[in-house]
Structure formats: C-alpha cells, structure tokens
Amino acid sequence: MIETKRFALNRIAAPALRLADFFALAAKLGMSAIELRNDIRDGAVTDGLKGSEVVRLAREAGVRIVTINALQQFNLPSARAKALDELDSLLALCKEIECSALVLCPNNRADDARSPEQKYHDTVEALNTYAPLFSAAGVLGYVEPLGFGISSLASAEVALRAIHESGASCYRVLVDTFHSYLGPDSPAMFDDPAVIQKIGLVHVSGAEASIPKSQFSDAHRVLPGPADVMHSAALMVRLEKAGYRGMYSFEPFSAEVQALGAKELASALRASIEYLSHV
C-alpha cells in the first residue's frame, strides 16, 4: 500500500485556485507536497506573492514545494540564451520559496529538424552548461522526457544516459506515466534498482480515450482510475517492487478536471488515491 503522504499535487490540476486554497486542498487530502508551475496565470508562479509569504502559507498548510515546472526547450541550442536567463530567475525563486527541484522539459516542436544524434549531443551539452548553476543554488534538476513523437527527448533511458554522460550529480530523471506510455521505453527498464535510484519524481495521470497512441495529447490526461488505458497503476506497482519510495504527483491536464469545484476535485482525487494506493 502506498501511503497518502507520498502523493503530491501539481497545480495544473486546479489552476483557478488561489495559492493558499491550493495548499489547503493538498493538505486536506493528506498529501505532503505540491508542485508549482510557470505556464499558468500568465507565468506568475507564486501569484505575485513574496517568497516569504509563500513559505509561510506552505508551512501553515504542512506541505512542501517539491518542484517548479518548468524550464522549457532546455536542450535546444537556439533557445540557450533565453533558457539561461530563465534558469537564473527560476533557481533564485526555488531558493526563495524553499523548493527543492526545477523540472527541465525538452524541445517538443514538429519543426525540430535535428538528427537523433544531434538532439542527444545537445541534451548532454545543455546539462553540462546548466550543472554549475544548479549546484551553486543547491537545487536539483529533474529531466522529464516527453513521449510525443515530435519530442527531442522521448526516452527515460536516453535521458539517464545523457545525465550519466554529463557527470553532474544535480540531475535526476522525472518519470511521467503518460509519457512513459507514449514513449519508446519498455516498462521493464524500471525493474532495475539502479534506474529507480535515479528517479526524482513520478508524474501520474490516466487516459480513458479509445484512440491510437499517436492521437493522445495533454488534454486527454485525467485522474487515474480503473478505466485508465495507460495502466498507470501497473507502472506504479512495478516501480514500488523495484524499490521506489519517492513521491507520486498528480498531473491531470484535462479541462474537465480543471473545471471541477474544490469539493468535487477533492472527491475525485480521494477516489484516485484510494485506487492507486491499493493496486
């Protein structure tokens, strides 16, 4: 059984809630952590609140801020200057609000004409470039493969190889059940305890649409339940058997989930926690 305190809540699940109410929702459900984002509310990660106020609200609710999502296009050389500027400000914010990690998302555009070899090289180069900044800030970087066909980094196995080649100790891989389902990796890779030790966080969502994998988008991501065609619960069982004891963070992008009122969302999350905790 997975303890409720090992579940976290990504703010994409309830972008309309004020920050204090979002913290309170997670705490009410028995969760111990939350994730913030810079792609909602016009990019205002903390809704304009000072870092000290955010820390106070989190402590009062009894939750930790485990990531900010995300530094985008981290492995695209033409976006490097912009990424470095954003990285400086995001790492400073992480320190200010006592957030332990920043998520790194790869370029995910159809017009990316680089070869697989070049994409890998650029990923390693980016990790080498950013590592001193992460280390100086005392913040971890969670590299999140995106399983879409157009992604420049779709594989957790490739991400782990790039992290290893960089030689930096500040990186972990972020496993996402949705992207693991869409991507090229075999679930069997997560049977290896050595892989498990390099996972920083697991994002959890489900999908219930009866469509080919190539047609899935973030909009299909709901809360996992018995109808989940991705079998996110089975992947969690696999991770647990191999020794994973980290956090599972709910990340449903579906507009239907986001439109739920606080009480309805709490009920839906409680049902999903109950389902996932006992698989």
mmCIF file of C-alpha atoms in Angstrom:
data_model
loop_
_atom_site.group_PDB
_atom_site.id
_atom_site.type_symbol
_atom_site.label_atom_id
_atom_site.label_comp_id
_atom_site.label_asym_id
_atom_site.label_seq_id
_atom_site.Cartn_x
_atom_site.Cartn_y
_atom_site.Cartn_z
ATOM 1 C CA MET A 1 0.000 0.000 0.000
ATOM 2 C CA ILE A 2 1.286 3.484 -0.921
ATOM 3 C CA GLU A 3 0.892 5.966 1.907
ATOM 4 C CA THR A 4 -1.195 9.044 1.126
ATOM 5 C CA LYS A 5 1.630 11.334 2.230
ATOM 6 C CA ARG A 6 3.646 10.082 -0.744
ATOM 7 C CA PHE A 7 1.194 11.710 -3.140
ATOM 8 C CA ALA A 8 1.668 15.291 -4.320
ATOM 9 C CA LEU A 9 -0.479 17.662 -6.354
ATOM 10 C CA ASN A 10 0.650 19.565 -9.434
ATOM 11 C CA ARG A 11 -1.023 22.938 -9.793
ATOM 12 C CA ILE A 12 -2.187 22.101 -13.316
ATOM 13 C CA ALA A 13 -4.975 20.140 -11.597
ATOM 14 C CA ALA A 14 -6.517 23.298 -10.160
ATOM 15 C CA PRO A 15 -5.078 26.384 -11.860
ATOM 16 C CA ALA A 16 -8.039 28.551 -10.821
ATOM 17 C CA LEU A 17 -7.480 28.075 -7.081
ATOM 18 C CA ARG A 18 -5.626 30.720 -5.135
ATOM 19 C CA LEU A 19 -2.287 29.514 -3.854
ATOM 20 C CA ALA A 20 -3.429 29.279 -0.221
ATOM 21 C CA ASP A 21 -6.502 27.292 -1.269
ATOM 22 C CA PHE A 22 -4.375 25.008 -3.416
ATOM 23 C CA PHE A 23 -2.068 24.279 -0.479
ATOM 24 C CA ALA A 24 -5.100 23.663 1.729
ATOM 25 C CA LEU A 25 -6.613 21.233 -0.809
ATOM 26 C CA ALA A 26 -3.469 19.107 -0.898
ATOM 27 C CA ALA A 27 -3.181 19.130 2.888
ATOM 28 C CA LYS A 28 -6.853 18.214 3.354
ATOM 29 C CA LEU A 29 -6.293 15.108 1.249
ATOM 30 C CA GLY A 30 -3.320 14.043 3.375
ATOM 31 C CA MET A 31 -0.716 14.919 0.744
ATOM 32 C CA SER A 32 2.620 16.263 1.896
ATOM 33 C CA ALA A 33 3.824 18.080 -1.219
ATOM 34 C CA ILE A 34 2.810 20.227 -4.181
ATOM 35 C CA GLU A 35 4.282 21.382 -7.485
ATOM 36 C CA LEU A 36 4.054 24.922 -8.829
ATOM 37 C CA ARG A 37 4.121 25.998 -12.484
ATOM 38 C CA ASN A 38 5.245 28.893 -14.641
ATOM 39 C CA ASP A 39 2.828 28.200 -17.516
ATOM 40 C CA ILE A 40 -0.450 29.224 -15.854
ATOM 41 C CA ARG A 41 -1.718 32.564 -14.503
ATOM 42 C CA ASP A 42 0.408 34.433 -17.086
ATOM 43 C CA GLY A 43 3.532 32.751 -15.769
ATOM 44 C CA ALA A 44 3.147 34.050 -12.223
ATOM 45 C CA VAL A 45 4.493 31.056 -10.287
ATOM 46 C CA THR A 46 3.517 32.461 -6.903
ATOM 47 C CA ASP A 47 0.538 34.607 -7.968
ATOM 48 C CA GLY A 48 2.581 37.707 -7.182
ATOM 49 C CA LEU A 49 3.114 36.761 -3.538
ATOM 50 C CA LYS A 50 6.517 37.356 -1.962
ATOM 51 C CA GLY A 51 8.622 34.298 -1.359
ATOM 52 C CA SER A 52 8.405 34.679 2.404
ATOM 53 C CA GLU A 53 4.604 34.697 2.187
ATOM 54 C CA VAL A 54 4.596 31.557 0.046
ATOM 55 C CA VAL A 55 6.876 29.799 2.537
ATOM 56 C CA ARG A 56 4.599 30.838 5.392
ATOM 57 C CA LEU A 57 1.473 29.571 3.627
ATOM 58 C CA ALA A 58 3.120 26.244 2.776
ATOM 59 C CA ARG A 59 4.329 25.735 6.344
ATOM 60 C CA GLU A 60 0.930 26.587 7.788
ATOM 61 C CA ALA A 61 -0.686 24.027 5.470
ATOM 62 C CA GLY A 62 2.008 21.458 6.220
ATOM 63 C CA VAL A 63 3.099 20.911 2.602
ATOM 64 C CA ARG A 64 6.456 21.120 0.827
ATOM 65 C CA ILE A 65 7.048 22.673 -2.596
ATOM 66 C CA VAL A 66 8.959 19.968 -4.442
ATOM 67 C CA THR A 67 9.245 21.435 -7.944
ATOM 68 C CA ILE A 68 8.586 24.336 -10.232
ATOM 69 C CA ASN A 69 7.513 23.225 -13.721
ATOM 70 C CA ALA A 70 9.444 24.030 -15.912
ATOM 71 C CA LEU A 71 12.403 25.272 -17.893
ATOM 72 C CA GLN A 72 11.193 24.679 -21.461
ATOM 73 C CA GLN A 73 13.285 23.778 -24.538
ATOM 74 C CA PHE A 74 16.239 23.173 -22.256
ATOM 75 C CA ASN A 75 18.086 21.163 -24.926
ATOM 76 C CA LEU A 76 17.577 23.482 -27.924
ATOM 77 C CA PRO A 77 20.783 25.446 -28.702
ATOM 78 C CA SER A 78 18.937 28.308 -30.416
ATOM 79 C CA ALA A 79 16.964 28.861 -27.195
ATOM 80 C CA ARG A 80 20.005 28.607 -24.908
ATOM 81 C CA ALA A 81 20.386 32.319 -24.119
ATOM 82 C CA LYS A 82 16.711 32.621 -23.212
ATOM 83 C CA ALA A 83 16.885 29.414 -21.172
ATOM 84 C CA LEU A 84 19.888 30.649 -19.194
ATOM 85 C CA ASP A 85 18.078 33.879 -18.320
ATOM 86 C CA GLU A 86 15.008 31.942 -17.214
ATOM 87 C CA LEU A 87 17.132 29.442 -15.321
ATOM 88 C CA ASP A 88 18.750 32.191 -13.262
ATOM 89 C CA SER A 89 15.386 33.586 -12.204
ATOM 90 C CA LEU A 90 13.778 30.182 -11.608
ATOM 91 C CA LEU A 91 16.671 28.940 -9.477
ATOM 92 C CA ALA A 92 16.545 32.149 -7.445
ATOM 93 C CA LEU A 93 12.813 31.615 -6.947
ATOM 94 C CA CYS A 94 13.369 27.990 -5.928
ATOM 95 C CA LYS A 95 15.739 29.141 -3.201
ATOM 96 C CA GLU A 96 13.344 31.893 -2.118
ATOM 97 C CA ILE A 97 10.363 29.571 -1.667
ATOM 98 C CA GLU A 98 12.369 26.576 -0.400
ATOM 99 C CA CYS A 99 11.628 24.488 -3.484
ATOM 100 C CA SER A 100 13.990 21.564 -3.895
ATOM 101 C CA ALA A 101 13.906 20.982 -7.678
ATOM 102 C CA LEU A 102 13.256 22.516 -11.071
ATOM 103 C CA VAL A 103 11.821 20.476 -13.948
ATOM 104 C CA LEU A 104 13.604 20.538 -17.323
ATOM 105 C CA CYS A 105 11.451 19.885 -20.421
ATOM 106 C CA PRO A 106 12.963 19.176 -23.857
ATOM 107 C CA ASN A 107 12.112 20.867 -27.120
ATOM 108 C CA ASN A 108 8.799 19.474 -28.336
ATOM 109 C CA ARG A 109 8.151 21.041 -31.728
ATOM 110 C CA ALA A 110 7.419 19.478 -35.094
ATOM 111 C CA ASP A 111 9.872 21.836 -36.843
ATOM 112 C CA ASP A 112 12.877 20.405 -34.969
ATOM 113 C CA ALA A 113 14.962 19.025 -37.859
ATOM 114 C CA ARG A 114 17.953 17.861 -35.807
ATOM 115 C CA SER A 115 19.063 14.252 -36.099
ATOM 116 C CA PRO A 116 18.626 11.952 -33.076
ATOM 117 C CA GLU A 117 22.383 12.063 -32.589
ATOM 118 C CA GLN A 118 22.425 15.867 -32.585
ATOM 119 C CA LYS A 119 19.495 16.033 -30.165
ATOM 120 C CA TYR A 120 21.347 13.753 -27.775
ATOM 121 C CA HIS A 121 24.567 15.753 -28.098
ATOM 122 C CA ASP A 122 22.681 18.990 -27.453
ATOM 123 C CA THR A 123 20.983 17.459 -24.415
ATOM 124 C CA VAL A 124 24.316 16.478 -22.850
ATOM 125 C CA GLU A 125 25.779 19.883 -23.694
ATOM 126 C CA ALA A 126 22.839 21.642 -22.046
ATOM 127 C CA LEU A 127 23.136 19.530 -18.907
ATOM 128 C CA ASN A 128 26.851 20.347 -18.720
ATOM 129 C CA THR A 129 26.142 24.051 -19.192
ATOM 130 C CA TYR A 130 23.441 24.248 -16.513
ATOM 131 C CA ALA A 131 25.041 21.969 -13.903
ATOM 132 C CA PRO A 132 27.213 24.623 -12.188
ATOM 133 C CA LEU A 133 24.153 26.863 -11.792
ATOM 134 C CA PHE A 134 22.081 24.083 -10.210
ATOM 135 C CA SER A 135 24.936 23.091 -7.923
ATOM 136 C CA ALA A 136 25.567 26.675 -6.799
ATOM 137 C CA ALA A 137 21.871 27.118 -5.994
ATOM 138 C CA GLY A 138 21.605 23.794 -4.173
ATOM 139 C CA VAL A 139 18.631 22.868 -6.370
ATOM 140 C CA LEU A 140 18.109 19.596 -8.265
ATOM 141 C CA GLY A 141 17.215 19.415 -11.952
ATOM 142 C CA TYR A 142 14.539 16.886 -12.895
ATOM 143 C CA VAL A 143 14.877 15.944 -16.574
ATOM 144 C CA GLU A 144 11.442 14.997 -17.921
ATOM 145 C CA PRO A 145 11.287 13.043 -21.199
ATOM 146 C CA LEU A 146 8.165 13.850 -23.241
ATOM 147 C CA GLY A 147 6.877 10.806 -25.093
ATOM 148 C CA PHE A 148 5.278 12.631 -28.014
ATOM 149 C CA GLY A 149 6.501 11.691 -31.497
ATOM 150 C CA ILE A 150 7.874 15.196 -32.077
ATOM 151 C CA SER A 151 9.804 15.313 -28.797
ATOM 152 C CA SER A 152 13.566 15.781 -28.883
ATOM 153 C CA LEU A 153 13.861 13.618 -25.758
ATOM 154 C CA ALA A 154 11.162 10.948 -25.561
ATOM 155 C CA SER A 155 13.011 8.230 -23.669
ATOM 156 C CA ALA A 156 13.810 7.972 -19.957
ATOM 157 C CA GLU A 157 16.584 5.541 -20.844
ATOM 158 C CA VAL A 158 18.196 8.127 -23.142
ATOM 159 C CA ALA A 159 17.715 10.828 -20.508
ATOM 160 C CA LEU A 160 19.507 8.690 -17.936
ATOM 161 C CA ARG A 161 22.357 8.073 -20.372
ATOM 162 C CA ALA A 162 22.690 11.816 -21.005
ATOM 163 C CA ILE A 163 22.689 12.538 -17.259
ATOM 164 C CA HIS A 164 25.376 9.905 -16.741
ATOM 165 C CA GLU A 165 27.493 11.316 -19.580
ATOM 166 C CA SER A 166 27.233 14.818 -18.139
ATOM 167 C CA GLY A 167 28.812 13.540 -14.930
ATOM 168 C CA ALA A 168 26.739 16.015 -12.909
ATOM 169 C CA SER A 169 25.266 14.934 -9.577
ATOM 170 C CA CYS A 170 22.500 17.556 -9.592
ATOM 171 C CA TYR A 171 20.199 15.742 -12.032
ATOM 172 C CA ARG A 172 17.501 13.102 -11.699
ATOM 173 C CA VAL A 173 15.019 11.762 -14.245
ATOM 174 C CA LEU A 174 11.336 12.609 -13.885
ATOM 175 C CA VAL A 175 9.160 9.676 -14.915
ATOM 176 C CA ASP A 176 5.667 10.502 -16.196
ATOM 177 C CA THR A 177 3.155 7.678 -16.597
ATOM 178 C CA PHE A 178 1.548 9.409 -19.597
ATOM 179 C CA HIS A 179 4.835 9.976 -21.407
ATOM 180 C CA SER A 180 6.112 6.522 -20.481
ATOM 181 C CA TYR A 181 3.010 5.097 -22.153
ATOM 182 C CA LEU A 182 3.537 7.157 -25.318
ATOM 183 C CA GLY A 183 7.319 6.911 -25.487
ATOM 184 C CA PRO A 184 9.696 4.214 -26.755
ATOM 185 C CA ASP A 185 10.841 2.741 -23.437
ATOM 186 C CA SER A 186 9.956 -0.739 -22.247
ATOM 187 C CA PRO A 187 8.366 -0.750 -18.781
ATOM 188 C CA ALA A 188 10.875 -3.472 -17.912
ATOM 189 C CA MET A 189 13.600 -0.822 -17.608
ATOM 190 C CA PHE A 190 12.020 0.145 -14.298
ATOM 191 C CA ASP A 191 12.711 -3.292 -12.857
ATOM 192 C CA ASP A 192 16.335 -2.211 -12.405
ATOM 193 C CA PRO A 193 17.031 -0.836 -8.899
ATOM 194 C CA ALA A 194 19.885 1.225 -10.370
ATOM 195 C CA VAL A 195 17.337 3.071 -12.514
ATOM 196 C CA ILE A 196 15.000 3.543 -9.562
ATOM 197 C CA GLN A 197 17.741 5.301 -7.586
ATOM 198 C CA LYS A 198 17.981 7.967 -10.294
ATOM 199 C CA ILE A 199 14.264 8.883 -10.313
ATOM 200 C CA GLY A 200 13.497 12.203 -8.664
ATOM 201 C CA LEU A 201 9.720 12.240 -9.047
ATOM 202 C CA VAL A 202 6.882 10.420 -10.814
ATOM 203 C CA HIS A 203 4.051 12.325 -12.504
ATOM 204 C CA VAL A 204 0.765 10.414 -12.530
ATOM 205 C CA SER A 205 -2.257 10.783 -14.767
ATOM 206 C CA GLY A 206 -4.612 8.494 -16.636
ATOM 207 C CA ALA A 207 -6.349 8.370 -20.002
ATOM 208 C CA GLU A 208 -9.632 6.753 -20.945
ATOM 209 C CA ALA A 209 -9.992 7.576 -24.647
ATOM 210 C CA SER A 210 -10.056 4.660 -27.097
ATOM 211 C CA ILE A 211 -7.711 6.183 -29.679
ATOM 212 C CA PRO A 212 -4.280 5.341 -31.108
ATOM 213 C CA LYS A 213 -1.312 6.431 -29.048
ATOM 214 C CA SER A 214 -0.290 8.943 -31.701
ATOM 215 C CA GLN A 215 -3.520 10.872 -31.165
ATOM 216 C CA PHE A 216 -3.134 11.408 -27.424
ATOM 217 C CA SER A 217 -2.480 14.918 -26.168
ATOM 218 C CA ASP A 218 -2.234 16.528 -22.747
ATOM 219 C CA ALA A 219 -5.966 17.264 -22.963
ATOM 220 C CA HIS A 220 -6.673 13.533 -22.526
ATOM 221 C CA ARG A 221 -4.918 13.354 -19.145
ATOM 222 C CA VAL A 222 -7.375 12.702 -16.327
ATOM 223 C CA LEU A 223 -7.086 11.268 -12.827
ATOM 224 C CA PRO A 224 -6.188 7.549 -12.884
ATOM 225 C CA GLY A 225 -8.896 5.020 -12.168
ATOM 226 C CA PRO A 226 -9.971 1.527 -13.250
ATOM 227 C CA ALA A 227 -10.697 2.724 -16.829
ATOM 228 C CA ASP A 228 -7.164 4.018 -17.395
ATOM 229 C CA VAL A 229 -5.969 2.609 -20.734
ATOM 230 C CA MET A 230 -2.369 3.571 -19.900
ATOM 231 C CA HIS A 231 -2.337 1.296 -16.840
ATOM 232 C CA SER A 232 -0.533 3.893 -14.746
ATOM 233 C CA ALA A 233 -1.264 1.849 -11.625
ATOM 234 C CA ALA A 234 0.621 -1.134 -13.076
ATOM 235 C CA LEU A 235 3.676 1.037 -13.694
ATOM 236 C CA MET A 236 3.493 2.265 -10.107
ATOM 237 C CA VAL A 237 3.394 -1.333 -8.872
ATOM 238 C CA ARG A 238 6.478 -2.016 -10.954
ATOM 239 C CA LEU A 239 8.296 0.984 -9.505
ATOM 240 C CA GLU A 240 7.364 0.003 -5.960
ATOM 241 C CA LYS A 241 8.560 -3.586 -6.427
ATOM 242 C CA ALA A 242 11.911 -2.278 -7.675
ATOM 243 C CA GLY A 243 12.300 -0.094 -4.589
ATOM 244 C CA TYR A 244 10.943 3.334 -5.486
ATOM 245 C CA ARG A 245 9.890 5.200 -2.341
ATOM 246 C CA GLY A 246 9.607 8.722 -3.695
ATOM 247 C CA MET A 247 6.634 10.944 -4.478
ATOM 248 C CA TYR A 248 3.817 10.442 -6.994
ATOM 249 C CA SER A 249 2.421 13.759 -8.190
ATOM 250 C CA PHE A 250 -0.990 14.056 -9.848
ATOM 251 C CA GLU A 251 -0.681 15.984 -13.128
ATOM 252 C CA PRO A 252 -4.034 15.918 -14.992
ATOM 253 C CA PHE A 253 -4.230 18.446 -17.832
ATOM 254 C CA SER A 254 -7.833 17.673 -18.785
ATOM 255 C CA ALA A 255 -10.119 20.713 -18.896
ATOM 256 C CA GLU A 256 -12.823 18.551 -17.316
ATOM 257 C CA VAL A 257 -10.663 18.007 -14.244
ATOM 258 C CA GLN A 258 -9.592 21.637 -14.108
ATOM 259 C CA ALA A 259 -13.217 22.784 -14.242
ATOM 260 C CA LEU A 260 -14.185 20.871 -11.105
ATOM 261 C CA GLY A 261 -15.005 22.855 -7.995
ATOM 262 C CA ALA A 262 -12.764 22.404 -4.965
ATOM 263 C CA LYS A 263 -15.116 19.901 -3.291
ATOM 264 C CA GLU A 264 -15.643 17.867 -6.464
ATOM 265 C CA LEU A 265 -11.912 17.853 -7.213
ATOM 266 C CA ALA A 266 -11.123 16.747 -3.672
ATOM 267 C CA SER A 267 -13.601 13.882 -4.017
ATOM 268 C CA ALA A 268 -12.142 12.830 -7.382
ATOM 269 C CA LEU A 269 -8.589 12.978 -6.048
ATOM 270 C CA ARG A 270 -9.547 10.996 -2.974
ATOM 271 C CA ALA A 271 -11.032 8.264 -5.181
ATOM 272 C CA SER A 272 -7.910 8.171 -7.350
ATOM 273 C CA ILE A 273 -5.634 7.982 -4.310
ATOM 274 C CA GLU A 274 -7.731 5.117 -2.938
ATOM 275 C CA TYR A 275 -7.486 3.281 -6.271
ATOM 276 C CA LEU A 276 -3.749 3.779 -6.703
ATOM 277 C CA SER A 277 -2.913 3.041 -3.075
ATOM 278 C CA HIS A 278 -4.366 -0.448 -3.213
ATOM 279 C CA VAL A 279 -3.365 -1.787 -6.616
#
